[in-house]
Coordinates of C-alpha atoms and ligand atoms in Angstrom, one line a residue:
M1 CA -2.7 -46.3 -233.3
E2 CA -0.1 -47.7 -235.0
R3 CA 1.7 -50.3 -233.1
D4 CA 3.9 -53.2 -234.6
P5 CA 3.9 -56.0 -232.9
A6 CA 6.2 -57.4 -230.5
P7 CA 9.0 -59.1 -232.4
V8 CA 9.8 -63.1 -231.8
V9 CA 13.0 -62.7 -230.5
D10 CA 12.4 -60.6 -227.7
R11 CA 11.4 -63.1 -225.8
V12 CA 12.9 -64.6 -222.6
F13 CA 13.2 -68.0 -221.6
N14 CA 10.4 -67.7 -219.3
F15 CA 11.1 -70.2 -216.8
S16 CA 7.4 -69.6 -214.7
A17 CA 5.6 -72.1 -212.6
G18 CA 2.3 -71.1 -213.9
P19 CA 1.0 -69.5 -216.2
A20 CA 3.6 -70.3 -218.2
V21 CA 5.5 -70.3 -221.3
M22 CA 2.8 -71.4 -224.3
P23 CA 4.3 -72.5 -227.9
V24 CA 5.1 -69.4 -230.2
E25 CA 3.0 -70.8 -232.7
V26 CA 0.2 -71.1 -230.6
L27 CA 0.4 -67.6 -229.8
E28 CA 1.2 -66.6 -233.5
E29 CA -2.3 -68.7 -235.1
A30 CA -4.4 -66.3 -232.3
R31 CA -3.0 -63.3 -232.8
D32 CA -3.7 -64.5 -236.4
D33 CA -6.8 -64.9 -235.7
L34 CA -7.8 -62.6 -233.0
L35 CA -9.6 -60.0 -234.5
C36 CA -11.5 -62.3 -236.9
L37 CA -11.6 -66.1 -236.9
P38 CA -11.1 -67.8 -240.6
G39 CA -15.1 -67.9 -242.4
V40 CA -16.6 -66.9 -238.8
G41 CA -16.7 -63.5 -239.8
S42 CA -16.1 -63.0 -235.7
S43 CA -13.4 -63.4 -233.1
I44 CA -13.2 -65.5 -230.4
L45 CA -13.8 -63.9 -228.4
E46 CA -17.1 -62.0 -229.9
I47 CA -19.7 -65.0 -230.6
S48 CA -21.6 -67.2 -229.2
H49 CA -20.9 -70.0 -227.2
R50 CA -24.2 -71.8 -228.6
S51 CA -22.5 -70.7 -232.7
P52 CA -22.0 -73.5 -235.1
A53 CA -18.2 -71.4 -235.2
F54 CA -17.6 -72.5 -231.0
D55 CA -20.3 -75.9 -231.0
R56 CA -16.9 -76.3 -234.0
I57 CA -14.0 -75.5 -231.5
L58 CA -15.7 -77.5 -228.1
G59 CA -15.9 -80.7 -230.3
D60 CA -12.4 -80.3 -231.8
T61 CA -11.4 -79.4 -228.9
L62 CA -12.7 -82.4 -226.3
G63 CA -11.9 -84.8 -229.8
I64 CA -7.9 -84.2 -229.8
L65 CA -7.9 -84.7 -226.1
S66 CA -9.6 -87.8 -226.4
D67 CA -7.2 -89.0 -229.0
L68 CA -4.2 -88.2 -226.7
L69 CA -5.7 -90.0 -223.9
G70 CA -6.1 -93.3 -225.7
G71 CA -10.2 -92.6 -227.0
S72 CA -11.3 -93.9 -223.4
A73 CA -14.6 -94.9 -224.1
D74 CA -15.3 -94.8 -219.8
H75 CA -15.1 -91.9 -218.9
E76 CA -16.4 -87.9 -219.6
I77 CA -14.4 -84.9 -220.2
L78 CA -15.8 -81.5 -218.6
L79 CA -13.8 -78.0 -218.8
L80 CA -14.9 -76.2 -215.9
Q81 CA -14.0 -72.5 -214.4
G82 CA -11.9 -72.9 -211.5
G83 CA -8.8 -74.0 -211.4
A84 CA -6.9 -76.8 -209.6
S85 CA -8.6 -75.4 -206.1
L86 CA -12.1 -75.5 -207.3
Q87 CA -11.4 -79.2 -207.4
F88 CA -10.0 -79.9 -204.7
S89 CA -13.5 -78.9 -203.1
M90 CA -15.5 -80.3 -205.9
V91 CA -14.2 -84.0 -205.8
P92 CA -15.0 -84.7 -202.0
M93 CA -18.0 -82.6 -202.8
N94 CA -19.3 -85.2 -206.1
L95 CA -17.1 -88.5 -204.7
L96 CA -17.0 -88.1 -201.0
R97 CA -20.1 -89.6 -199.2
A98 CA -21.3 -89.2 -195.8
E99 CA -19.7 -92.5 -193.3
S100 CA -16.7 -93.5 -195.8
T101 CA -13.7 -91.8 -196.0
A102 CA -11.3 -90.0 -198.0
D103 CA -7.2 -91.1 -198.7
Y104 CA -4.5 -87.9 -199.4
I105 CA -1.2 -88.8 -200.0
L106 CA 0.6 -85.5 -198.9
T107 CA 3.2 -84.7 -201.9
G108 CA 3.0 -81.3 -201.1
D109 CA 1.5 -77.8 -200.4
W110 CA -1.2 -78.9 -202.8
G111 CA -1.9 -82.3 -201.6
K112 CA -2.2 -80.6 -198.0
K113 CA -4.4 -77.9 -199.4
A114 CA -7.3 -80.6 -201.8
L115 CA -7.1 -82.2 -198.1
K116 CA -8.2 -79.3 -195.9
E117 CA -11.0 -78.2 -198.2
A118 CA -11.8 -82.1 -197.7
K119 CA -11.6 -82.4 -194.2
K120 CA -14.4 -79.5 -194.4
V121 CA -17.2 -82.2 -196.5
G122 CA -16.3 -85.2 -194.8
K123 CA -13.7 -87.7 -193.0
T124 CA -10.7 -88.0 -194.3
S125 CA -7.4 -89.6 -194.1
V126 CA -3.9 -89.4 -195.0
A127 CA -1.8 -92.5 -196.4
A128 CA 1.0 -91.0 -196.3
T129 CA 3.1 -87.7 -195.8
T130 CA 6.3 -87.4 -196.9
E131 CA 6.7 -83.8 -194.8
P132 CA 8.7 -83.8 -192.4
T133 CA 11.9 -84.0 -195.7
N134 CA 10.0 -81.0 -196.7
F135 CA 9.2 -83.2 -199.1
D136 CA 11.8 -84.1 -201.2
H137 CA 10.0 -87.6 -202.0
I138 CA 7.3 -89.9 -203.4
P139 CA 6.4 -92.3 -201.5
A140 CA 7.0 -96.3 -201.8
Q141 CA 3.9 -98.4 -201.7
D142 CA 4.7 -99.5 -198.4
A143 CA 4.2 -96.7 -196.7
L144 CA 1.0 -95.7 -197.8
T145 CA -2.1 -96.5 -195.4
L146 CA -5.0 -96.9 -197.3
T147 CA -8.4 -97.1 -195.2
P148 CA -10.3 -100.1 -197.1
G149 CA -12.9 -98.9 -198.9
A150 CA -12.1 -95.7 -199.0
A151 CA -14.3 -93.4 -201.1
Y152 CA -11.5 -92.6 -203.4
V153 CA -7.9 -92.5 -203.0
H154 CA -6.2 -88.1 -203.9
M155 CA -2.6 -87.7 -204.7
T156 CA -0.6 -84.8 -206.0
S157 CA 1.2 -86.0 -209.7
N158 CA 4.3 -83.8 -210.2
N159 CA 4.9 -81.0 -207.5
T160 CA 4.7 -78.1 -208.7
I161 CA 6.8 -75.9 -205.6
H162 CA 8.6 -79.7 -204.3
G163 CA 9.8 -80.2 -207.7
T164 CA 8.9 -83.8 -207.5
E165 CA 7.0 -86.3 -209.2
W166 CA 5.6 -90.0 -209.3
H167 CA 6.8 -91.7 -211.7
H168 CA 4.5 -95.1 -210.9
L169 CA 1.2 -95.3 -209.8
P170 CA 0.5 -96.1 -206.3
S171 CA -1.3 -99.6 -206.8
V172 CA -5.2 -98.2 -204.4
G173 CA -6.9 -101.4 -204.8
E174 CA -11.0 -101.0 -205.4
A175 CA -10.6 -97.0 -204.5
P176 CA -11.2 -94.1 -207.1
L177 CA -7.6 -92.7 -207.7
V178 CA -7.4 -89.0 -208.1
S179 CA -4.9 -86.8 -209.2
D180 CA -4.2 -82.6 -209.0
T181 CA -2.0 -83.7 -212.7
S182 CA -1.8 -79.9 -212.4
S183 CA 2.0 -79.3 -212.6
N184 CA 2.4 -82.6 -215.4
M185 CA -0.9 -83.3 -217.6
F186 CA -0.5 -85.0 -220.8
S187 CA 4.0 -83.9 -220.2
R188 CA 3.9 -88.2 -220.6
P189 CA 1.3 -91.0 -221.8
I190 CA -1.2 -91.4 -219.0
D191 CA -3.6 -94.4 -218.3
I192 CA -6.6 -93.3 -218.1
A193 CA -8.0 -96.8 -217.3
R194 CA -6.4 -96.4 -213.7
H195 CA -7.5 -93.4 -212.8
G196 CA -11.3 -92.5 -211.5
L197 CA -10.7 -89.0 -212.1
I198 CA -8.8 -85.9 -212.7
Y199 CA -8.0 -82.7 -212.9
A200 CA -5.4 -80.2 -213.9
G201 CA -5.9 -76.2 -213.8
A202 CA -4.9 -75.3 -217.6
Q203 CA -2.0 -72.8 -216.9
K204 CA 0.8 -74.9 -216.5
N205 CA 0.8 -77.2 -220.1
L206 CA -2.4 -76.7 -222.0
G207 CA -3.0 -73.8 -222.3
P208 CA -4.6 -70.0 -220.7
S209 CA -5.7 -69.6 -217.3
G210 CA -9.4 -70.0 -216.9
V211 CA -9.9 -73.2 -218.3
T212 CA -9.6 -76.4 -215.7
V213 CA -9.9 -79.9 -217.3
V214 CA -11.8 -83.1 -215.7
I215 CA -12.0 -86.0 -216.3
I216 CA -14.1 -88.2 -215.2
R217 CA -15.1 -92.0 -215.3
E218 CA -18.2 -92.4 -216.0
D219 CA -19.5 -94.3 -213.1
L220 CA -18.6 -92.2 -210.9
L221 CA -21.1 -89.3 -211.7
D222 CA -23.8 -91.3 -210.5
R223 CA -22.6 -90.2 -206.7
S224 CA -23.3 -86.5 -207.1
A225 CA -25.7 -85.5 -204.6
D226 CA -28.6 -83.9 -206.0
S227 CA -28.6 -81.6 -202.5
L228 CA -26.0 -80.0 -204.5
P229 CA -24.7 -76.5 -206.0
T230 CA -25.7 -76.8 -209.6
M231 CA -22.4 -75.5 -210.8
M232 CA -20.6 -78.0 -208.3
H233 CA -22.2 -81.1 -209.7
Y234 CA -20.0 -82.6 -212.3
K235 CA -22.7 -84.5 -214.0
V236 CA -24.4 -81.7 -214.3
H237 CA -22.0 -80.1 -216.2
A238 CA -21.9 -83.7 -218.6
E239 CA -25.1 -83.8 -219.5
N240 CA -24.5 -80.0 -220.3
G241 CA -21.7 -81.1 -222.3
S242 CA -19.7 -78.2 -220.5
R243 CA -21.5 -75.6 -221.4
Y244 CA -24.7 -75.3 -218.1
N245 CA -23.9 -71.3 -218.2
T246 CA -21.6 -69.5 -220.8
P247 CA -18.1 -71.6 -220.5
P248 CA -14.8 -70.5 -220.8
A249 CA -14.4 -70.1 -224.5
F250 CA -11.3 -68.1 -225.1
G251 CA -9.2 -70.7 -223.2
I252 CA -10.8 -73.5 -224.8
Y253 CA -9.7 -72.5 -227.6
I254 CA -6.1 -71.9 -226.8
L255 CA -6.5 -75.4 -225.2
G256 CA -7.6 -76.2 -228.7
L257 CA -4.7 -74.9 -230.5
V258 CA -1.5 -76.1 -227.4
L259 CA -3.8 -79.6 -227.7
K260 CA -3.4 -79.8 -231.6
W261 CA 0.5 -78.4 -230.9
L262 CA 1.2 -81.2 -229.0
K263 CA 0.0 -84.0 -231.8
G264 CA 2.3 -82.0 -234.4
V265 CA 4.7 -82.2 -232.0
G266 CA 4.1 -86.7 -232.4
G267 CA 1.7 -86.8 -229.3
L268 CA 2.4 -88.1 -225.5
A269 CA 4.8 -90.1 -226.2
A270 CA 6.9 -87.7 -228.4
I271 CA 6.6 -85.1 -226.1
E272 CA 7.6 -87.9 -223.2
Q273 CA 11.0 -88.4 -225.0
I274 CA 11.3 -84.6 -224.8
N275 CA 10.7 -83.6 -222.0
I276 CA 13.2 -86.7 -220.4
R277 CA 16.2 -84.6 -222.2
K278 CA 15.2 -81.6 -221.3
A279 CA 15.0 -82.4 -217.8
N280 CA 18.3 -84.8 -218.6
T281 CA 20.6 -82.0 -218.9
L282 CA 19.9 -80.2 -216.4
Y283 CA 20.0 -82.5 -213.6
A284 CA 23.2 -83.6 -215.0
E285 CA 24.4 -79.7 -214.2
L286 CA 22.9 -80.1 -211.1
D287 CA 24.7 -83.4 -209.9
R288 CA 28.8 -82.6 -212.0
T289 CA 29.0 -80.0 -208.4
E290 CA 28.5 -79.7 -204.5
F291 CA 27.8 -76.3 -205.7
W292 CA 24.8 -77.1 -206.9
R293 CA 21.7 -79.1 -204.2
P294 CA 18.9 -80.5 -206.0
H295 CA 15.6 -80.7 -203.1
A296 CA 14.3 -83.6 -204.8
R297 CA 15.7 -87.8 -204.2
K298 CA 16.6 -88.8 -207.4
D299 CA 14.6 -91.5 -208.2
A300 CA 11.1 -88.2 -207.1
R301 CA 13.1 -85.1 -209.6
S302 CA 10.2 -83.7 -211.6
R303 CA 11.0 -83.7 -215.4
M304 CA 8.3 -80.6 -215.6
N305 CA 9.5 -78.1 -212.4
I306 CA 13.5 -78.5 -211.2
T307 CA 14.8 -77.1 -207.5
F308 CA 17.9 -76.7 -206.1
R309 CA 19.6 -74.5 -203.8
L310 CA 23.6 -72.9 -203.7
P311 CA 25.4 -72.8 -201.1
S312 CA 24.2 -69.4 -199.3
E313 CA 21.7 -68.0 -199.8
E314 CA 23.8 -64.4 -201.3
L315 CA 25.0 -67.0 -203.8
E316 CA 20.9 -67.5 -204.4
T317 CA 20.5 -63.8 -204.9
A318 CA 22.8 -63.1 -206.8
F319 CA 21.9 -65.5 -209.5
A320 CA 18.3 -65.2 -209.5
K321 CA 19.7 -61.1 -210.5
A322 CA 22.7 -63.0 -212.7
A323 CA 20.0 -63.9 -215.1
T324 CA 17.4 -62.2 -215.2
A325 CA 19.8 -59.5 -216.8
A326 CA 20.7 -62.6 -219.2
G327 CA 17.6 -62.9 -220.2
F328 CA 16.4 -66.1 -217.9
D329 CA 13.4 -65.4 -216.1
G330 CA 11.0 -67.0 -213.6
L331 CA 14.0 -69.0 -211.7
K332 CA 13.3 -68.2 -208.0
G333 CA 12.2 -70.6 -206.3
H334 CA 9.4 -70.7 -204.0
R335 CA 9.7 -69.5 -200.4
S336 CA 9.0 -73.2 -199.0
V337 CA 12.2 -74.2 -201.2
G338 CA 13.8 -71.1 -201.4
G339 CA 17.2 -71.2 -204.6
M340 CA 16.0 -71.6 -208.0
R341 CA 13.2 -73.4 -209.4
A342 CA 13.3 -73.7 -213.4
S343 CA 9.8 -75.0 -214.7
I344 CA 10.3 -76.5 -218.4
Y345 CA 6.8 -77.7 -219.1
N346 CA 5.7 -78.6 -223.4
A347 CA 6.1 -75.4 -224.2
F348 CA 9.2 -74.4 -223.3
P349 CA 12.4 -75.2 -225.7
E350 CA 15.1 -77.2 -225.8
E351 CA 18.0 -75.1 -226.6
G352 CA 16.3 -72.9 -223.2
V353 CA 17.3 -75.4 -221.5
T354 CA 21.5 -74.8 -222.9
A355 CA 21.7 -72.0 -222.4
L356 CA 21.0 -72.2 -219.4
V357 CA 22.9 -74.9 -217.8
D358 CA 25.8 -72.7 -220.3
F359 CA 24.9 -69.8 -217.8
M360 CA 25.0 -71.9 -214.3
R361 CA 28.7 -73.2 -215.5
E362 CA 29.7 -69.7 -215.6
F363 CA 28.0 -68.1 -212.3
E364 CA 29.7 -71.7 -211.5
R365 CA 32.8 -71.5 -212.2
K366 CA 33.2 -67.7 -210.9
N367 CA 31.5 -68.5 -207.6
G368 CA 32.3 -71.7 -207.0
Ligands
LIG1 N1 -2.2 -78.3 -208.0 C1 -1.2 -77.7 -208.5 C2 0.2 -79.2 -208.7 C3 -0.7 -77.1 -208.9 O1 0.2 -76.4 -209.3 C4 -1.9 -75.4 -208.7 C5 -1.0 -74.4 -209.6 N2 0.1 -73.9 -209.4 C6 -3.1 -75.8 -208.2 C7 -3.4 -77.5 -208.1 C8 -3.9 -74.3 -207.8 O2 -4.1 -74.1 -209.8 P1 -5.1 -73.3 -209.2 O3 -4.3 -71.9 -209.1 O4 -5.4 -73.0 -211.2 O5 -7.0 -73.4 -208.5

């Protein structure tokens, strides 16, 4: 059956919270090489995960990851499956020993889900929660109640649903800082030395769903008990170079292409400037009139997920409908906040933000 490829011009502005927009260059390269990886004779979907071709893909992907992290020698990078949600369980199963306590800083629904799993494993304590104001801010340092000698302190660096983001790291003393960075990983430089463990499902800034990046400080690998199920054991994955079993090969391949693209843009410092510009453009419109009601407090605003409401639910429904018709997809907010959410990850084009702002101005002019 003959079929023309969908022209790029048919693509909408995709504001989905995840899986989310990918760089067009990455999709084009993947499309071009899908039948046959250059020089390999088969596609990425058809080759052994122990083949030299996959050795190269995995090695290149890990290499760029390490470069973007500033080449930290103290941390091991693992590429796993099960999404960020499996890390909600793996983190406590590996790092939370009997008699110790894990501290959780709750800044959104995902942090609550992480805590729920940790409670099944061992002792936990809530170091702070911003739930009383519907997770509209990030707690100040002096609002944290940290457990002396905690096994680790868990935070969520960007709150996908509520649209808040940490713009500084909390001080947690000697305890390893564990961060769920699923929705802002590599959107800005990352101070890896201050983290014990970072994890991120790939499907927002990094690639397709199905691959999860876990970066763990090497000394923490010794905490995992031998009694853990093998597939839950960080050290097993580390010792086997993320190939204890068949890894998510296609996801790793696409992750590698996305990271190459990111390097081409200029790396983390460069993408941060672009992300600041995009977010500022959208927040400037939200601050221009009382018509828009941004959810997050100003000092906690996310650069990735921008949440806002309109004066009434009727107007929100009308806005969502008109936006979809105008080619702006995925703007309906999560029910926990209501209203709208514009997710503008690394690959979201700047012209899409400008176009949305023009659309919003027109909507406000007609309905304000
Ligand atoms: N943490 C955060 C911050 C998220 O945004 C998400 C997904 N939206 C998850 C965890 C869960 O990720 P996964 O679906 O990969 O399990």
